[in-house]
Every structure is written in structure tokens, then in C-alpha cells.
Amino acid sequence: MPARQIVLASAYHVFLRPGIEIINKPDGLHKFMSWDKPILYRMRRGYQVFSLALFRKMLMIGGWNFSAHIDGLKHFSTPEEC
């Protein structure tokens, strides 16, 4: 059986780099990566809200602030976005 080639992309990491503007374009992530094979895209960012607990603060207004582990920039997210 021939080997299969596929990339797993995490929504949290793709959200931070290269960013929403790139991945929302047609073939955006494929073009960004210069990858013409399948990409398995894990859509939800919610897991990282809990696994990166040192970088986030839960808010009572229906979301959370978190600092990117890459550069410390602040972001806000809601359950609906995840």
C-alpha cells in the first residue's frame, strides 16, 4: 500500500500564523504552505483555551482574552468563534 501524505493544521496555530486573512482566501492555506495534498483542519480553538491556561483569562461577558504564546499579542475569542 502506498504511503499517504496529509498535513494536520490546528485552528489555534493557523489563527495566529498565518492568520485569518490568509486562510479565508480560496486555497489560502494550501498556497501559503505550497502544499497541494490534503490538509486535515482541526476547526476548533476551544481546547487551547484550557491547555494554555497560563496565557488566558476567562471573562464573564461570554468569552476569554488570551495572549498568543508566539508574540504575546492579546486576542479575544468567544465560544461561537471556536
Short mmCIF file of N, CA and C in Angstrom, two decimals:
data_model
loop_
_atom_site.label_atom_id
_atom_site.label_comp_id
_atom_site.label_asym_id
_atom_site.label_seq_id
_atom_site.Cartn_x
_atom_site.Cartn_y
_atom_site.Cartn_z
N MET A 1 0.85 -1.18 0.00
CA MET A 1 0.00 0.00 0.00
C MET A 1 0.90 1.25 0.00
N PRO A 2 0.63 2.21 -0.88
CA PRO A 2 1.46 3.41 -0.92
C PRO A 2 1.24 4.30 0.30
N ALA A 3 2.26 5.03 0.68
CA ALA A 3 2.16 5.96 1.81
C ALA A 3 1.22 7.11 1.47
N ARG A 4 0.51 7.58 2.44
CA ARG A 4 -0.39 8.72 2.26
C ARG A 4 0.29 9.97 2.82
N GLN A 5 0.10 11.08 2.16
CA GLN A 5 0.66 12.33 2.63
C GLN A 5 -0.48 13.29 2.94
N ILE A 6 -0.48 13.77 4.18
CA ILE A 6 -1.51 14.70 4.64
C ILE A 6 -0.89 15.55 5.74
N VAL A 7 -1.38 16.77 5.88
CA VAL A 7 -0.92 17.67 6.93
C VAL A 7 -2.08 17.92 7.88
N LEU A 8 -1.80 17.94 9.18
CA LEU A 8 -2.79 18.29 10.19
C LEU A 8 -2.56 19.74 10.59
N ALA A 9 -3.58 20.58 10.44
CA ALA A 9 -3.48 22.00 10.78
C ALA A 9 -4.40 22.29 11.97
N SER A 10 -3.87 22.96 12.97
CA SER A 10 -4.64 23.34 14.15
C SER A 10 -5.19 24.76 13.97
N ALA A 11 -6.47 24.94 14.23
CA ALA A 11 -7.11 26.25 14.06
C ALA A 11 -6.44 27.31 14.92
N TYR A 12 -6.06 26.96 16.13
CA TYR A 12 -5.41 27.93 17.03
C TYR A 12 -4.11 28.43 16.41
N HIS A 13 -3.28 27.53 15.96
CA HIS A 13 -1.98 27.92 15.41
C HIS A 13 -2.12 28.64 14.08
N VAL A 14 -3.04 28.19 13.23
CA VAL A 14 -3.26 28.84 11.94
C VAL A 14 -3.88 30.22 12.15
N PHE A 15 -4.75 30.36 13.16
CA PHE A 15 -5.33 31.66 13.51
C PHE A 15 -4.22 32.66 13.84
N LEU A 16 -3.22 32.22 14.58
CA LEU A 16 -2.13 33.12 14.95
C LEU A 16 -1.17 33.38 13.80
N ARG A 17 -0.84 32.33 13.07
CA ARG A 17 0.08 32.43 11.93
C ARG A 17 -0.32 31.41 10.91
N PRO A 18 -0.69 31.73 9.73
CA PRO A 18 -0.54 32.99 9.02
C PRO A 18 -1.66 33.99 9.26
N GLY A 19 -2.77 33.57 9.89
CA GLY A 19 -3.85 34.49 10.19
C GLY A 19 -5.09 34.26 9.34
N ILE A 20 -6.19 34.82 9.81
CA ILE A 20 -7.50 34.64 9.18
C ILE A 20 -7.51 35.16 7.74
N GLU A 21 -6.86 36.29 7.49
CA GLU A 21 -6.88 36.88 6.15
C GLU A 21 -6.34 35.92 5.10
N ILE A 22 -5.30 35.19 5.45
CA ILE A 22 -4.67 34.24 4.51
C ILE A 22 -5.55 33.01 4.32
N ILE A 23 -6.01 32.42 5.42
CA ILE A 23 -6.72 31.15 5.30
C ILE A 23 -8.13 31.30 4.76
N ASN A 24 -8.69 32.51 4.80
CA ASN A 24 -10.03 32.72 4.24
C ASN A 24 -10.02 32.87 2.72
N LYS A 25 -8.87 33.04 2.13
CA LYS A 25 -8.77 33.14 0.67
C LYS A 25 -8.95 31.75 0.06
N PRO A 26 -9.44 31.68 -1.19
CA PRO A 26 -9.53 30.38 -1.85
C PRO A 26 -8.14 29.73 -1.91
N ASP A 27 -8.05 28.50 -1.48
CA ASP A 27 -6.79 27.77 -1.41
C ASP A 27 -5.74 28.49 -0.57
N GLY A 28 -6.18 29.32 0.37
CA GLY A 28 -5.26 30.15 1.15
C GLY A 28 -4.19 29.37 1.89
N LEU A 29 -4.60 28.39 2.67
CA LEU A 29 -3.61 27.62 3.44
C LEU A 29 -2.75 26.76 2.53
N HIS A 30 -3.36 26.19 1.50
CA HIS A 30 -2.58 25.40 0.54
C HIS A 30 -1.52 26.27 -0.14
N LYS A 31 -1.91 27.46 -0.58
CA LYS A 31 -0.96 28.36 -1.24
C LYS A 31 0.11 28.83 -0.26
N PHE A 32 -0.30 29.19 0.95
CA PHE A 32 0.65 29.66 1.96
C PHE A 32 1.72 28.61 2.24
N MET A 33 1.30 27.36 2.30
CA MET A 33 2.22 26.26 2.61
C MET A 33 2.90 25.68 1.37
N SER A 34 2.45 26.09 0.19
CA SER A 34 2.92 25.47 -1.07
C SER A 34 2.71 23.95 -0.99
N TRP A 35 1.50 23.59 -0.62
CA TRP A 35 1.14 22.18 -0.38
C TRP A 35 -0.07 21.85 -1.22
N ASP A 36 0.04 20.88 -2.12
CA ASP A 36 -1.08 20.55 -3.00
C ASP A 36 -1.79 19.26 -2.60
N LYS A 37 -1.43 18.72 -1.46
CA LYS A 37 -2.05 17.49 -0.97
C LYS A 37 -3.09 17.84 0.10
N PRO A 38 -3.81 16.85 0.62
CA PRO A 38 -4.87 17.14 1.60
C PRO A 38 -4.36 17.77 2.89
N ILE A 39 -5.22 18.62 3.45
CA ILE A 39 -4.97 19.20 4.77
C ILE A 39 -6.15 18.82 5.66
N LEU A 40 -5.87 18.16 6.75
CA LEU A 40 -6.88 17.86 7.76
C LEU A 40 -6.86 19.03 8.73
N TYR A 41 -7.95 19.75 8.78
CA TYR A 41 -8.01 21.00 9.50
C TYR A 41 -8.86 20.85 10.74
N ARG A 42 -8.24 20.94 11.91
CA ARG A 42 -8.95 20.88 13.17
C ARG A 42 -9.54 22.26 13.43
N MET A 43 -10.87 22.38 13.30
CA MET A 43 -11.54 23.67 13.26
C MET A 43 -11.65 24.39 14.61
N ARG A 44 -11.68 23.69 15.68
CA ARG A 44 -11.99 24.32 16.97
C ARG A 44 -10.74 24.79 17.70
N ARG A 45 -10.84 26.02 18.26
CA ARG A 45 -9.74 26.55 19.07
C ARG A 45 -10.00 26.34 20.56
N GLY A 46 -11.15 25.82 20.91
CA GLY A 46 -11.54 25.74 22.32
C GLY A 46 -10.61 24.96 23.21
N TYR A 47 -10.02 23.87 22.71
CA TYR A 47 -9.13 23.06 23.54
C TYR A 47 -7.96 23.89 24.05
N GLN A 48 -7.39 24.74 23.20
CA GLN A 48 -6.24 25.52 23.61
C GLN A 48 -6.58 26.52 24.70
N VAL A 49 -7.85 26.92 24.79
CA VAL A 49 -8.25 27.84 25.86
C VAL A 49 -7.93 27.22 27.21
N PHE A 50 -8.08 25.93 27.32
CA PHE A 50 -7.83 25.26 28.58
C PHE A 50 -6.40 24.73 28.68
N SER A 51 -5.84 24.26 27.59
CA SER A 51 -4.50 23.70 27.65
C SER A 51 -3.43 24.78 27.80
N LEU A 52 -3.71 26.00 27.39
CA LEU A 52 -2.76 27.10 27.54
C LEU A 52 -3.26 28.06 28.64
N ALA A 53 -3.63 27.50 29.77
CA ALA A 53 -4.26 28.26 30.85
C ALA A 53 -3.41 29.43 31.34
N LEU A 54 -2.10 29.33 31.24
CA LEU A 54 -1.24 30.43 31.70
C LEU A 54 -1.37 31.67 30.83
N PHE A 55 -1.91 31.51 29.62
CA PHE A 55 -1.98 32.61 28.67
C PHE A 55 -3.37 33.20 28.51
N ARG A 56 -4.36 32.76 29.29
CA ARG A 56 -5.72 33.23 29.08
C ARG A 56 -6.38 33.68 30.37
N LYS A 57 -7.43 34.47 30.21
CA LYS A 57 -8.25 34.92 31.32
C LYS A 57 -9.70 34.79 30.89
N MET A 58 -10.48 34.02 31.64
CA MET A 58 -11.90 33.84 31.34
C MET A 58 -12.64 35.12 31.75
N LEU A 59 -13.61 35.52 30.97
CA LEU A 59 -14.38 36.72 31.25
C LEU A 59 -15.85 36.36 31.46
N MET A 60 -16.54 37.17 32.21
CA MET A 60 -17.96 36.93 32.47
C MET A 60 -18.84 37.42 31.32
N ILE A 61 -18.26 38.06 30.32
CA ILE A 61 -19.06 38.62 29.23
C ILE A 61 -19.17 37.66 28.05
N GLY A 62 -18.87 36.38 28.27
CA GLY A 62 -19.11 35.40 27.23
C GLY A 62 -17.90 35.07 26.37
N GLY A 63 -16.72 35.22 26.90
CA GLY A 63 -15.54 34.87 26.12
C GLY A 63 -14.30 34.86 26.98
N TRP A 64 -13.17 34.96 26.33
CA TRP A 64 -11.90 34.97 27.06
C TRP A 64 -10.88 35.78 26.29
N ASN A 65 -10.01 36.40 27.04
CA ASN A 65 -8.85 37.06 26.47
C ASN A 65 -7.70 36.07 26.56
N PHE A 66 -6.87 36.06 25.55
CA PHE A 66 -5.68 35.24 25.65
C PHE A 66 -4.52 35.93 24.96
N SER A 67 -3.34 35.64 25.45
CA SER A 67 -2.12 36.15 24.85
C SER A 67 -1.53 35.05 23.99
N ALA A 68 -1.15 35.40 22.78
CA ALA A 68 -0.54 34.42 21.90
C ALA A 68 0.78 33.96 22.49
N HIS A 69 1.01 32.67 22.48
CA HIS A 69 2.26 32.14 23.03
C HIS A 69 3.46 32.51 22.16
N ILE A 70 3.21 32.94 20.93
CA ILE A 70 4.28 33.27 19.98
C ILE A 70 4.88 34.65 20.27
N ASP A 71 3.99 35.66 20.37
CA ASP A 71 4.47 37.03 20.47
C ASP A 71 3.82 37.83 21.60
N GLY A 72 2.92 37.20 22.37
CA GLY A 72 2.29 37.88 23.49
C GLY A 72 1.15 38.82 23.12
N LEU A 73 0.80 38.92 21.82
CA LEU A 73 -0.30 39.79 21.43
C LEU A 73 -1.61 39.30 22.05
N LYS A 74 -2.46 40.25 22.43
CA LYS A 74 -3.74 39.94 23.05
C LYS A 74 -4.81 39.68 22.00
N HIS A 75 -5.65 38.67 22.26
CA HIS A 75 -6.76 38.32 21.39
C HIS A 75 -7.98 38.07 22.26
N PHE A 76 -9.18 38.18 21.67
CA PHE A 76 -10.42 37.87 22.35
C PHE A 76 -11.16 36.83 21.52
N SER A 77 -11.75 35.85 22.18
CA SER A 77 -12.49 34.82 21.48
C SER A 77 -13.74 34.46 22.26
N THR A 78 -14.75 33.98 21.56
CA THR A 78 -16.00 33.56 22.18
C THR A 78 -16.24 32.10 21.85
N PRO A 79 -17.14 31.43 22.56
CA PRO A 79 -17.46 30.03 22.23
C PRO A 79 -17.96 29.88 20.80
N GLU A 80 -18.71 30.88 20.30
CA GLU A 80 -19.23 30.79 18.94
C GLU A 80 -18.12 30.78 17.89
N GLU A 81 -17.02 31.47 18.15
CA GLU A 81 -15.90 31.52 17.22
C GLU A 81 -15.09 30.23 17.23
N CYS A 82 -15.18 29.52 18.31
CA CYS A 82 -14.40 28.29 18.43
C CYS A 82 -15.11 27.14 17.79
#
